[in-house]
Amino acid sequence: MTDDHEPFGALRPATPPAALRDRALAAARAALATRPASPDVWTRVARNRAVRFGWAAVVAALALAHVVVSLPKPATRARAAVVSPRLGSGSAPELAPLVRMAAIDPAARGAGSGRSPADKENGS
Amino acid sequence: MAAVKYRRRIDAAGDDPYDAEAWRGLFRAIAGGRVEALERLYDLAAGRVYGLAAWRLGSAEDAADVTHDVFVRVAESADRLREVDDPRAWLLAVTHRLAVDHARRRRRHRTTPLEDHVFFEVDVSHRVERIAVTAVLARLPDKQREAIFLHHFAGCTFAEVGRITGVPTFTAASRYRLGLNKLRAILEGES
């Protein structure tokens, strides 16, 4: 099994010259002082990619939910079909509430035949 | 057991052992404009930065220029330092890129003789060894020397070496192994 550190023995890598510290830090301090002012926390939040992606996902989800909720339901369409012919047949306006009330209960569609439940039982 | 013994050699670049959380704290402080954090970062990291630049470029003068530019880059990028997860890798990646750019600008060729103190500290008691190993290291490709420094002296894993130098982990490990094997072969052949 080879020993990784054997080729270098006690040798240690070169270190930077002492004079470099002042030179490098002076230039870095100047760069730090002249950089544009750090953005405030709200600007940083707005620039954050994860936040922006999350915001876009929420907007898309809300838009989709709005579309789904806004779609007319099948029962509503059927009710409209039941109600519309009655209203369009020239019925008296005072009968419109009765028509609408009958439309609430799909089973009440049969009430439009004019036969009372008692008549239906007697077969007349 | 060999891995434990080897890991004791980490951070032999003359710096304090790497403390990621402490470095992240320094990065955040620099992002807040604190100059003393910049100075502390230099004291903690300059050895690794300079060493990587020296091993990549084979020149003490170029390594000093790159080290200077790295810390200027740290200051210029202060706003982004809060988002850095691994400060050591970030610093060394910046060093790598600046060293590559510097080499392209200077167009340094392998035939340029290297000073014998470029790679190692001047130590009278190991002078012969230092000169011999330096001469052999000079014959290695820059990328292999770089991989050896990062893994052996800067304490980076092969995955980190890959991220720093922009290559897959396997490539980083190959460069390290090839460089080390070549180094040993030449040293053993000459001895």
Tab-separated table of C-alpha atoms in Angstrom, chain B:
chain	number	residue	atom	x	y	z
B	1	MET	CA	-6.430	3.329	9.281
B	2	ALA	CA	-4.413	4.620	6.312
B	3	ALA	CA	-7.168	7.136	5.638
B	4	VAL	CA	-6.998	8.402	9.236
B	5	LYS	CA	-3.224	8.665	9.084
B	6	TYR	CA	-3.443	10.488	5.787
B	7	ARG	CA	-6.090	12.935	6.964
B	8	ARG	CA	-3.770	14.186	9.702
B	9	ARG	CA	-1.771	15.739	6.873
B	10	ILE	CA	-4.679	17.856	5.767
B	11	ASP	CA	-4.362	21.575	5.833
B	12	ALA	CA	-0.600	21.350	5.810
B	13	ALA	CA	-0.626	24.535	3.777
B	14	GLY	CA	0.343	26.540	6.817
B	15	ASP	CA	-3.206	27.569	7.650
B	16	ASP	CA	-5.454	26.756	10.553
B	17	PRO	CA	-7.614	23.667	10.106
B	18	TYR	CA	-10.644	24.417	7.958
B	19	ASP	CA	-13.727	25.377	9.939
B	20	ALA	CA	-16.535	25.795	7.443
B	21	GLU	CA	-18.921	27.492	9.858
B	22	ALA	CA	-16.296	30.016	10.945
B	23	TRP	CA	-15.465	30.807	7.346
B	24	ARG	CA	-19.140	31.243	6.504
B	25	GLY	CA	-19.365	33.670	9.395
B	26	LEU	CA	-16.445	35.617	7.957
B	27	PHE	CA	-18.101	35.645	4.543
B	28	ARG	CA	-21.289	37.025	6.042
B	29	ALA	CA	-19.316	39.665	7.912
B	30	ILE	CA	-17.512	40.681	4.721
B	31	ALA	CA	-20.887	40.878	2.986
B	32	GLY	CA	-21.861	43.286	5.745
B	33	GLY	CA	-18.829	45.426	4.926
B	34	ARG	CA	-16.639	44.532	7.898
B	35	VAL	CA	-13.006	45.065	7.008
B	36	GLU	CA	-11.637	43.126	9.981
B	37	ALA	CA	-13.356	40.008	8.648
B	38	LEU	CA	-11.459	40.440	5.398
B	39	GLU	CA	-8.186	40.576	7.314
B	40	ARG	CA	-9.077	37.514	9.337
B	41	LEU	CA	-9.996	35.643	6.161
B	42	TYR	CA	-6.637	36.489	4.666
B	43	ASP	CA	-4.862	35.113	7.723
B	44	LEU	CA	-6.868	31.892	7.516
B	45	ALA	CA	-6.864	31.333	3.790
B	46	ALA	CA	-3.893	33.008	2.137
B	47	GLY	CA	-1.666	29.967	2.533
B	48	ARG	CA	-4.025	27.739	0.561
B	49	VAL	CA	-4.703	30.410	-2.045
B	50	TYR	CA	-1.048	31.264	-2.575
B	51	GLY	CA	0.004	27.636	-2.524
B	52	LEU	CA	-2.539	26.649	-5.153
B	53	ALA	CA	-1.524	29.549	-7.374
B	54	ALA	CA	2.170	28.719	-6.961
B	55	TRP	CA	1.696	25.037	-7.705
B	56	ARG	CA	-0.460	25.802	-10.717
B	57	LEU	CA	1.720	28.544	-12.178
B	58	GLY	CA	5.195	27.564	-11.018
B	59	SER	CA	6.085	31.164	-10.216
B	60	ALA	CA	6.211	32.974	-6.894
B	61	GLU	CA	5.627	36.338	-8.552
B	62	ASP	CA	2.583	35.101	-10.447
B	63	ALA	CA	1.265	33.387	-7.345
B	64	ALA	CA	1.494	36.673	-5.423
B	65	ASP	CA	-0.386	38.499	-8.189
B	66	VAL	CA	-3.115	35.879	-8.223
B	67	THR	CA	-3.425	35.926	-4.436
B	68	HIS	CA	-3.806	39.695	-4.557
B	69	ASP	CA	-6.505	39.383	-7.226
B	70	VAL	CA	-8.359	36.681	-5.295
B	71	PHE	CA	-8.872	38.887	-2.264
B	72	VAL	CA	-9.894	41.810	-4.437
B	73	ARG	CA	-12.417	39.464	-6.019
B	74	VAL	CA	-13.680	38.500	-2.572
B	75	ALA	CA	-14.315	42.149	-1.784
B	76	GLU	CA	-15.950	42.798	-5.156
B	77	SER	CA	-18.239	39.781	-4.692
B	78	ALA	CA	-19.158	40.673	-1.109
B	79	ASP	CA	-22.889	40.812	-1.821
B	80	ARG	CA	-22.905	37.222	-3.031
B	81	LEU	CA	-20.829	35.787	-0.193
B	82	ARG	CA	-23.888	35.151	1.995
B	83	GLU	CA	-25.018	32.471	-0.448
B	84	VAL	CA	-21.720	30.571	-0.468
B	85	ASP	CA	-22.083	27.192	1.206
B	86	ASP	CA	-18.430	26.088	1.115
B	87	PRO	CA	-16.131	29.102	1.458
B	88	ARG	CA	-12.905	27.140	1.037
B	89	ALA	CA	-14.039	25.568	-2.208
B	90	TRP	CA	-15.322	28.917	-3.438
B	91	LEU	CA	-12.016	30.644	-2.686
B	92	LEU	CA	-9.943	27.916	-4.271
B	93	ALA	CA	-12.186	27.827	-7.335
B	94	VAL	CA	-11.685	31.563	-7.774
B	95	THR	CA	-7.942	31.023	-7.336
B	96	HIS	CA	-7.955	28.283	-9.954
B	97	ARG	CA	-9.803	30.416	-12.497
B	98	LEU	CA	-7.615	33.462	-11.918
B	99	ALA	CA	-4.487	31.330	-12.157
B	100	VAL	CA	-5.633	29.863	-15.464
B	101	ASP	CA	-6.395	33.346	-16.793
B	102	HIS	CA	-3.055	34.597	-15.555
B	103	ALA	CA	-1.215	31.752	-17.261
B	104	ARG	CA	-2.969	32.492	-20.545
B	105	ARG	CA	-2.037	36.158	-20.326
B	106	ARG	CA	1.567	35.474	-19.393
B	107	ARG	CA	1.909	32.538	-21.818
B	108	ARG	CA	4.353	30.849	-19.454
B	109	HIS	CA	5.917	27.777	-20.977
B	110	ARG	CA	7.096	24.669	-19.193
B	111	THR	CA	10.676	25.303	-20.238
B	112	THR	CA	10.814	28.398	-18.029
B	113	PRO	CA	13.032	27.463	-15.131
B	114	LEU	CA	11.296	27.394	-11.782
B	115	GLU	CA	12.693	28.901	-8.655
B	116	ASP	CA	13.498	26.249	-6.086
B	117	HIS	CA	11.341	27.945	-3.460
B	118	VAL	CA	8.155	28.082	-5.521
B	119	PHE	CA	6.514	24.930	-4.219
B	120	PHE	CA	7.974	24.514	-0.745
B	121	GLU	CA	9.058	26.600	2.172
B	122	VAL	CA	12.740	27.289	2.290
B	123	ASP	CA	14.087	24.977	4.967
B	124	VAL	CA	17.815	24.527	5.282
B	125	SER	CA	17.551	21.105	6.858
B	126	HIS	CA	15.665	19.702	3.869
B	127	ARG	CA	17.306	21.720	1.119
B	128	VAL	CA	18.489	18.805	-0.969
B	129	GLU	CA	15.131	17.086	-0.768
B	130	ARG	CA	13.317	20.314	-1.605
B	131	ILE	CA	15.438	20.964	-4.690
B	132	ALA	CA	15.064	17.403	-5.910
B	133	VAL	CA	11.296	17.268	-5.465
B	134	THR	CA	10.873	20.748	-6.946
B	135	ALA	CA	12.779	19.720	-10.057
B	136	VAL	CA	10.537	16.701	-10.500
B	137	LEU	CA	7.337	18.633	-9.825
B	138	ALA	CA	8.347	21.094	-12.510
B	139	ARG	CA	8.162	18.257	-15.018
B	140	LEU	CA	4.565	17.424	-14.155
B	141	PRO	CA	1.641	18.946	-16.053
B	142	ASP	CA	0.134	21.971	-14.270
B	143	LYS	CA	-3.182	20.175	-13.783
B	144	GLN	CA	-1.567	17.229	-12.013
B	145	ARG	CA	0.451	19.484	-9.729
B	146	GLU	CA	-2.683	21.399	-8.945
B	147	ALA	CA	-4.584	18.217	-8.065
B	148	ILE	CA	-1.742	17.064	-5.831
B	149	PHE	CA	-1.681	20.361	-3.948
B	150	LEU	CA	-5.444	20.506	-3.480
B	151	HIS	CA	-5.802	16.946	-2.257
B	152	HIS	CA	-2.578	16.535	-0.363
B	153	PHE	CA	-1.908	19.944	1.149
B	154	ALA	CA	-5.207	21.837	1.049
B	155	GLY	CA	-7.194	18.919	2.452
B	156	CYS	CA	-9.773	18.711	-0.322
B	157	THR	CA	-11.538	15.512	-1.253
B	158	PHE	CA	-11.425	14.399	-4.875
B	159	ALA	CA	-15.016	15.580	-5.278
B	160	GLU	CA	-14.011	19.018	-4.014
B	161	VAL	CA	-10.944	19.048	-6.244
B	162	GLY	CA	-13.227	18.274	-9.156
B	163	ARG	CA	-15.614	21.088	-8.286
B	164	ILE	CA	-12.775	23.555	-7.782
B	165	THR	CA	-11.074	22.736	-11.070
B	166	GLY	CA	-14.251	22.133	-13.050
B	167	VAL	CA	-13.726	18.455	-13.847
B	168	PRO	CA	-15.452	15.225	-12.793
B	169	THR	CA	-14.335	13.603	-9.546
B	170	PHE	CA	-12.827	10.677	-11.423
B	171	THR	CA	-10.712	13.008	-13.539
B	172	ALA	CA	-9.498	14.840	-10.442
B	173	ALA	CA	-8.537	11.555	-8.796
B	174	SER	CA	-6.787	10.390	-11.974
B	175	ARG	CA	-4.753	13.561	-12.207
B	176	TYR	CA	-3.701	13.147	-8.606
B	177	ARG	CA	-2.737	9.496	-8.964
B	178	LEU	CA	-0.938	9.969	-12.267
B	179	GLY	CA	1.008	12.923	-10.893
B	180	LEU	CA	1.977	11.150	-7.719
B	181	ASN	CA	2.986	7.984	-9.527
B	182	LYS	CA	5.086	9.934	-11.981
B	183	LEU	CA	6.698	11.828	-9.127
B	184	ARG	CA	7.599	8.630	-7.296
B	185	ALA	CA	8.839	6.936	-10.450
B	186	ILE	CA	11.177	9.785	-11.283
B	187	LEU	CA	12.424	10.158	-7.725
B	188	GLU	CA	13.017	6.443	-7.378
B	189	GLY	CA	14.679	6.289	-10.760
B	190	GLU	CA	17.059	9.057	-9.855
B	191	SER	CA	17.910	7.729	-6.405
